[in-house]
Coordinates of C-alpha atoms in Angstrom, one line a residue:
M1 CA -193.2 -64.0 -144.0
I2 CA -192.6 -61.3 -141.4
K3 CA -194.9 -61.4 -138.5
G4 CA -196.6 -58.3 -137.2
S5 CA -198.6 -55.5 -138.7
L6 CA -197.1 -53.9 -141.7
T7 CA -199.9 -51.4 -142.4
K8 CA -198.1 -48.2 -141.6
A9 CA -194.6 -49.5 -142.2
E10 CA -195.5 -51.0 -145.6
M11 CA -194.4 -48.9 -148.5
K12 CA -194.8 -49.5 -152.2
L13 CA -191.7 -50.0 -154.4
S14 CA -192.3 -46.6 -156.1
E15 CA -192.5 -44.9 -152.7
K16 CA -189.2 -46.5 -151.7
L17 CA -187.5 -45.5 -154.9
W18 CA -188.7 -41.9 -154.3
Q19 CA -187.2 -42.1 -150.8
L20 CA -183.7 -43.1 -152.1
N21 CA -181.0 -40.6 -151.1
W22 CA -179.8 -39.7 -154.5
T23 CA -177.2 -37.2 -153.2
M24 CA -175.5 -40.1 -151.3
I25 CA -175.6 -42.2 -154.5
F26 CA -174.0 -39.4 -156.4
L27 CA -171.2 -39.2 -153.8
I28 CA -170.6 -42.9 -154.0
L29 CA -170.5 -42.7 -157.8
A30 CA -168.0 -39.8 -157.7
V31 CA -165.6 -41.6 -155.4
A32 CA -165.9 -44.8 -157.6
V33 CA -165.2 -42.8 -160.8
I34 CA -162.0 -41.4 -159.2
G35 CA -161.1 -45.0 -158.4
F36 CA -161.6 -46.1 -162.0
C37 CA -159.4 -43.2 -163.2
M38 CA -156.6 -44.1 -160.8
L39 CA -156.7 -47.8 -161.9
Y40 CA -156.5 -46.6 -165.5
S41 CA -153.5 -44.6 -164.6
A42 CA -151.9 -47.4 -162.6
A43 CA -152.1 -49.6 -165.8
K44 CA -150.2 -46.7 -167.6
G45 CA -153.2 -45.6 -169.6
S46 CA -155.1 -48.8 -170.1
L47 CA -158.5 -50.1 -168.9
D48 CA -156.9 -53.6 -168.5
P49 CA -156.3 -55.4 -166.3
W50 CA -157.8 -53.4 -163.4
A51 CA -160.1 -50.5 -164.3
S52 CA -162.5 -52.6 -166.6
R53 CA -162.9 -55.3 -164.0
Q54 CA -163.5 -52.8 -161.2
M55 CA -166.2 -51.1 -163.3
T56 CA -167.9 -54.4 -163.8
R57 CA -167.8 -55.2 -160.1
F58 CA -169.1 -51.7 -159.3
A59 CA -172.1 -52.1 -161.7
F60 CA -172.9 -55.5 -160.1
G61 CA -172.5 -54.0 -156.6
I62 CA -174.8 -51.1 -157.3
I63 CA -177.6 -53.5 -158.3
I64 CA -177.1 -55.3 -154.9
L65 CA -177.0 -51.9 -153.2
F66 CA -180.5 -51.1 -154.6
A67 CA -181.8 -54.5 -153.8
I68 CA -180.7 -54.2 -150.1
A69 CA -181.9 -50.6 -149.8
L70 CA -185.4 -51.5 -151.0
T71 CA -185.9 -54.6 -148.8
D72 CA -187.9 -54.2 -145.6
I73 CA -185.6 -53.2 -142.8
R74 CA -187.1 -55.9 -140.5
V75 CA -185.9 -58.6 -142.9
W76 CA -182.3 -57.6 -142.2
M77 CA -183.0 -57.5 -138.5
R78 CA -184.7 -60.9 -138.6
Y79 CA -181.8 -62.6 -140.5
A80 CA -178.9 -60.7 -138.8
Y81 CA -177.8 -63.7 -136.8
L82 CA -178.1 -66.1 -139.8
I83 CA -175.9 -63.7 -141.9
Y84 CA -173.4 -63.7 -139.1
A85 CA -173.5 -67.5 -138.8
I86 CA -172.9 -67.8 -142.6
G87 CA -169.9 -65.4 -142.3
L88 CA -168.5 -67.4 -139.5
L89 CA -168.9 -70.6 -141.5
L90 CA -167.1 -69.0 -144.4
L91 CA -164.2 -68.0 -142.2
G92 CA -164.1 -71.6 -140.9
A93 CA -163.9 -72.8 -144.5
V94 CA -161.0 -70.5 -145.1
E95 CA -159.2 -72.2 -142.2
L96 CA -159.8 -75.6 -143.8
T97 CA -159.7 -75.1 -147.5
G98 CA -158.7 -71.4 -148.1
V99 CA -156.5 -70.3 -151.0
V100 CA -153.0 -69.2 -150.0
G101 CA -151.6 -66.0 -151.5
M102 CA -148.9 -63.6 -150.5
G103 CA -148.2 -65.7 -147.4
A104 CA -151.7 -65.6 -146.1
Q105 CA -154.7 -67.9 -146.3
R106 CA -157.6 -65.5 -146.7
W107 CA -159.7 -66.5 -149.8
L108 CA -162.2 -69.1 -150.9
D109 CA -162.1 -70.1 -154.5
F110 CA -165.4 -71.2 -156.0
G111 CA -164.0 -71.6 -159.5
F112 CA -165.9 -68.7 -161.2
V113 CA -165.2 -66.3 -158.3
R114 CA -162.8 -65.8 -155.4
I115 CA -164.0 -64.1 -152.2
Q116 CA -162.4 -62.9 -149.0
P117 CA -164.9 -63.8 -146.2
S118 CA -163.3 -61.4 -143.7
E119 CA -164.6 -58.4 -145.7
F120 CA -168.2 -59.7 -145.5
M121 CA -167.7 -60.4 -141.8
K122 CA -167.2 -56.7 -141.0
I123 CA -170.8 -56.1 -142.2
A124 CA -172.2 -59.3 -140.7
L125 CA -170.7 -58.5 -137.2
I126 CA -172.3 -55.0 -137.2
L127 CA -175.6 -56.5 -138.2
A128 CA -175.5 -59.1 -135.4
L129 CA -174.4 -56.6 -132.8
A130 CA -177.1 -54.1 -133.9
R131 CA -179.8 -56.7 -133.5
H132 CA -178.5 -57.9 -130.1
F133 CA -178.2 -54.4 -128.6
H134 CA -181.6 -53.4 -130.1
A135 CA -183.2 -56.1 -127.9
M136 CA -181.4 -55.0 -124.7
S137 CA -182.6 -52.4 -122.3
M138 CA -180.2 -49.8 -120.9
E139 CA -180.2 -51.6 -117.5
E140 CA -179.1 -54.8 -119.3
V141 CA -176.4 -53.0 -121.2
A142 CA -175.0 -51.7 -117.9
R143 CA -174.6 -55.2 -116.5
P144 CA -171.3 -57.0 -117.5
I145 CA -173.0 -60.4 -117.5
Y146 CA -175.3 -59.3 -120.4
L147 CA -172.2 -58.4 -122.5
L148 CA -170.8 -61.9 -122.6
I149 CA -172.8 -62.9 -125.7
P150 CA -171.8 -59.8 -127.8
I151 CA -168.2 -60.2 -126.7
F152 CA -168.4 -63.8 -128.0
L153 CA -169.9 -62.5 -131.3
V154 CA -166.7 -60.4 -131.6
V155 CA -164.1 -62.8 -130.4
A156 CA -165.0 -65.8 -132.6
P157 CA -164.4 -64.1 -136.0
V158 CA -161.4 -62.1 -134.7
I159 CA -159.6 -65.4 -133.8
L160 CA -160.3 -66.9 -137.2
V161 CA -159.2 -63.7 -139.0
F162 CA -156.1 -63.4 -136.9
R163 CA -155.1 -67.0 -137.8
Q164 CA -155.2 -66.3 -141.6
P165 CA -153.1 -64.2 -140.7
D166 CA -154.8 -60.8 -141.2
L167 CA -153.8 -58.5 -138.3
G168 CA -155.2 -55.4 -139.9
T169 CA -158.7 -56.8 -140.4
A170 CA -158.7 -58.4 -137.0
V171 CA -157.9 -55.0 -135.4
M172 CA -160.6 -53.3 -137.5
L173 CA -163.2 -55.9 -136.3
V174 CA -162.3 -55.2 -132.7
V175 CA -162.3 -51.4 -133.0
G176 CA -165.5 -51.4 -135.1
A177 CA -167.2 -53.6 -132.5
G178 CA -165.9 -51.4 -129.7
A179 CA -167.6 -48.4 -131.3
M180 CA -170.9 -50.5 -131.4
F181 CA -170.6 -51.2 -127.7
F182 CA -170.0 -47.5 -127.0
I183 CA -173.0 -46.5 -129.2
A184 CA -175.2 -49.1 -127.4
G185 CA -174.5 -47.4 -124.1
V186 CA -171.7 -49.5 -122.5
R187 CA -170.1 -47.3 -119.7
I188 CA -166.8 -45.7 -120.6
W189 CA -164.9 -47.1 -117.6
K190 CA -165.3 -50.6 -119.0
F191 CA -163.4 -49.5 -122.1
F192 CA -160.6 -48.2 -119.9
V193 CA -160.5 -51.6 -118.2
V194 CA -160.3 -53.4 -121.5
A195 CA -157.6 -50.9 -122.7
I196 CA -155.5 -51.5 -119.6
V197 CA -155.8 -55.3 -120.0
G198 CA -154.9 -55.0 -123.7
L199 CA -151.8 -52.9 -123.0
A200 CA -150.7 -55.4 -120.2
S201 CA -151.1 -58.3 -122.6
I202 CA -148.9 -56.8 -125.4
P203 CA -145.8 -58.7 -124.4
V204 CA -147.7 -62.0 -124.6
A205 CA -149.4 -61.0 -127.9
W206 CA -146.0 -60.1 -129.4
N207 CA -145.1 -63.8 -129.2
F208 CA -148.1 -64.8 -131.3
L209 CA -147.3 -62.4 -134.1
H210 CA -145.7 -63.7 -137.3
A211 CA -142.1 -62.6 -138.0
Y212 CA -143.2 -60.3 -140.8
Q213 CA -145.8 -58.6 -138.6
R214 CA -143.2 -57.9 -135.9
K215 CA -141.0 -56.5 -138.7
R216 CA -143.7 -54.2 -139.9
I217 CA -144.2 -52.7 -136.4
L218 CA -140.4 -52.3 -135.9
T219 CA -140.1 -50.8 -139.4
F220 CA -143.0 -48.3 -138.6
L221 CA -141.0 -47.1 -135.6
N222 CA -137.8 -46.6 -137.7
P223 CA -138.4 -47.0 -141.5
E224 CA -134.8 -46.0 -142.3
S225 CA -133.4 -49.0 -140.5
D226 CA -134.2 -51.2 -143.6
P227 CA -134.7 -48.9 -146.6
L228 CA -134.4 -51.6 -149.2
G229 CA -136.4 -54.2 -147.3
A230 CA -139.2 -53.9 -144.8
G231 CA -139.1 -50.1 -144.9
Y232 CA -139.1 -49.8 -148.7
H233 CA -142.9 -49.5 -149.1
I234 CA -143.4 -46.7 -146.6
L235 CA -140.3 -44.7 -147.6
Q236 CA -141.3 -44.8 -151.3
S237 CA -144.9 -43.8 -150.3
K238 CA -143.6 -40.8 -148.4
I239 CA -141.4 -39.7 -151.4
A240 CA -144.3 -40.0 -153.8
L241 CA -146.7 -38.1 -151.5
G242 CA -144.2 -35.3 -151.0
S243 CA -143.3 -35.1 -154.7
G244 CA -146.9 -34.4 -155.7
S245 CA -146.6 -30.9 -154.1
L246 CA -149.8 -28.7 -154.3
F247 CA -151.2 -29.6 -157.7
G248 CA -149.4 -32.9 -158.6
K249 CA -147.5 -34.0 -161.6
G250 CA -150.6 -34.6 -163.8
F251 CA -152.7 -37.6 -164.7
I252 CA -150.6 -40.7 -165.6
N253 CA -147.5 -38.7 -165.0
G254 CA -146.6 -39.9 -161.5
S255 CA -142.9 -40.8 -161.8
Q256 CA -142.6 -42.8 -158.5
S257 CA -145.7 -44.8 -159.5
H258 CA -145.0 -45.5 -163.2
L259 CA -141.3 -46.2 -162.8
E260 CA -142.3 -49.0 -160.4
F261 CA -140.8 -47.5 -157.3
L262 CA -144.2 -47.4 -155.6
P263 CA -145.5 -51.0 -154.7
E264 CA -149.1 -52.0 -154.7
R265 CA -150.1 -48.8 -156.4
H266 CA -153.5 -50.2 -157.5
T267 CA -154.5 -51.6 -154.1
D268 CA -153.2 -50.4 -150.7
F269 CA -151.1 -47.5 -152.0
V270 CA -153.6 -46.1 -154.5
F271 CA -154.0 -42.9 -152.5
T272 CA -150.3 -42.2 -152.7
M273 CA -150.4 -42.4 -156.5
L274 CA -153.5 -40.1 -156.5
A275 CA -151.6 -37.5 -154.3
E276 CA -148.5 -37.8 -156.5
E277 CA -150.6 -37.1 -159.7
F278 CA -153.1 -34.5 -158.3
G279 CA -151.2 -33.2 -155.4
L280 CA -152.5 -31.9 -152.1
V281 CA -155.6 -30.4 -153.9
G282 CA -156.6 -33.9 -155.3
G283 CA -156.0 -35.6 -151.9
V284 CA -158.1 -33.0 -150.0
L285 CA -160.9 -33.3 -152.6
V286 CA -161.1 -37.1 -152.1
L287 CA -161.1 -36.6 -148.3
C288 CA -164.0 -34.1 -148.6
L289 CA -166.0 -36.6 -150.6
Y290 CA -165.5 -39.2 -147.9
A291 CA -166.3 -36.6 -145.2
F292 CA -169.7 -35.9 -146.9
L293 CA -170.4 -39.6 -147.0
L294 CA -169.6 -39.9 -143.3
I295 CA -171.8 -36.9 -142.4
Y296 CA -174.7 -38.4 -144.4
G297 CA -174.2 -41.7 -142.6
L298 CA -174.3 -40.0 -139.1
A299 CA -177.3 -37.9 -140.1
I300 CA -179.2 -40.9 -141.3
S301 CA -178.4 -42.7 -138.0
L302 CA -179.7 -39.7 -136.0
K303 CA -182.9 -39.5 -138.1
S304 CA -183.8 -43.2 -137.6
R305 CA -186.7 -43.6 -135.3
N306 CA -185.8 -47.3 -134.5
H307 CA -182.9 -48.3 -132.3
F308 CA -181.8 -51.1 -134.7
G309 CA -181.5 -48.5 -137.6
R310 CA -179.6 -46.1 -135.4
L311 CA -177.1 -48.7 -134.2
L312 CA -176.7 -50.2 -137.7
A313 CA -176.1 -46.9 -139.5
M314 CA -173.7 -45.7 -136.8
G315 CA -171.8 -49.0 -136.9
L316 CA -171.5 -49.0 -140.7
T317 CA -170.4 -45.3 -140.8
T318 CA -167.8 -46.0 -138.2
N319 CA -166.6 -49.0 -140.3
L320 CA -166.3 -46.7 -143.3
F321 CA -164.3 -44.1 -141.2
L322 CA -161.9 -46.9 -140.0
Y323 CA -161.3 -48.0 -143.6
V324 CA -160.5 -44.5 -144.8
F325 CA -158.5 -43.4 -141.8
T326 CA -156.4 -46.6 -141.6
N327 CA -155.5 -46.6 -145.3
I328 CA -154.5 -43.0 -145.5
A329 CA -152.7 -43.0 -142.1
M330 CA -150.9 -46.2 -143.3
V331 CA -149.6 -44.7 -146.5
M332 CA -148.5 -41.5 -144.7
G333 CA -146.5 -43.6 -142.2
V334 CA -148.7 -42.5 -139.2
I335 CA -149.5 -46.2 -138.4
P336 CA -147.9 -49.5 -139.4
V337 CA -148.7 -51.0 -142.8
V338 CA -151.6 -53.3 -142.3
G339 CA -153.0 -53.9 -145.8
V340 CA -156.4 -52.1 -145.6
P341 CA -157.9 -51.0 -149.0
L342 CA -159.2 -47.5 -149.7
P343 CA -163.0 -47.8 -150.0
L344 CA -164.4 -47.7 -153.6
I345 CA -160.9 -46.7 -155.0
S346 CA -158.5 -49.6 -154.3
Y347 CA -158.7 -52.6 -156.6
G348 CA -160.5 -55.5 -155.1
G349 CA -163.8 -57.3 -155.7
T350 CA -164.8 -58.4 -152.2
A351 CA -163.8 -55.1 -150.6
M352 CA -165.8 -53.2 -153.2
L353 CA -168.9 -55.4 -152.8
S354 CA -168.8 -55.3 -148.9
V355 CA -168.6 -51.5 -149.0
L356 CA -171.6 -51.3 -151.4
I357 CA -173.5 -53.7 -149.2
G358 CA -172.8 -51.4 -146.3
F359 CA -174.1 -48.4 -148.2
G360 CA -177.1 -50.4 -149.2
L361 CA -178.0 -51.0 -145.6
V362 CA -177.4 -47.3 -144.7
M363 CA -179.7 -46.4 -147.6
N364 CA -182.3 -48.9 -146.3
I365 CA -182.2 -47.2 -142.9
Y366 CA -182.8 -43.9 -144.6
I367 CA -185.8 -45.2 -146.5
H368 CA -187.3 -46.9 -143.4
R369 CA -186.3 -44.1 -140.9
D370 CA -189.9 -43.6 -139.7
V371 CA -190.6 -47.3 -139.2
R372 CA -190.9 -48.2 -135.5
I373 CA -189.6 -51.6 -134.5
G374 CA -190.2 -53.5 -131.3
R375 CA -187.4 -55.0 -129.3
Y376 CA -187.9 -58.2 -131.2
W377 CA -188.4 -58.6 -134.9
S378 CA -191.7 -60.5 -134.3
E379 CA -193.3 -57.5 -132.6
G380 CA -195.5 -55.3 -134.7
A381 CA -194.3 -52.1 -136.4
T382 CA -196.0 -48.8 -137.1

């Protein structure tokens, strides 16, 4: 039972349903439908094995999205640290009993379902940081000693994810957390200090990278050096992107994709297949849908009258931006290949669920935007 007065903050279920942002739900559905179509195309005109499973997962995820959105926002604030702790325990379990696949130990197999805890950790970390910074005054945020706890909250999962190894997710956790620190009011000069220390430590960090990770970075700098090996993915991706031209080759007519030249076309390189079949126009349309979702996320953050909601919505929106930017920049060869899925479009159960959980929280903040929350969850709300 939540302590504190609920009189003005309490809303009936019907009132919350009325407050749902249906435009945002329509945008989410539109992007997901594009994903189903691309998975149908990736299977050469068949719902199996990817599109049908993805639709089932999306239907399950939408139910969870509504449940999260309609729950009192202070429940999420109260249990933020517990959710973070569960995420950390799951990452620890991956270290001990995780399933190995494609050279990495990233999954937990419960028999009926296999999950990737690092995807959930992205949401759990944002929740924990939002609660922590919500309880801090600006004077406390300005003092380095008060930043030790949030830094620990970031470092612990990053080390566990890096050991899997999953360099892409580890980097996204750091960058996403950095955005939360900035939003919370941490002075900009501290970021410069961290950046300088980070750059100075690159020679040391290089020695901790796996051989294939070093090869990816070297290949990014010169893909033509190994066109049939490490550079194959990115070179084929660029060929497919360019061959799509303005309007593309047509649905299920992507030659690079369907003649098996394009690897991982249903997961990491799904945007490449989309651009090959629907051209520049199709690619821009998808980017516009993501842009609208990001704008809605930022607008909801600004409308929230409680600091926890503002931080949480901004952090989740930043996380979505990082997903989209990293995936598309990766397939275009702008950054090294790091294995980040395209939200709602790439095939993957845990990634789909974590994205919908994030949208559920953003929707929750929109519904409870006028609820005022004290610095601590136990304080009354109005």
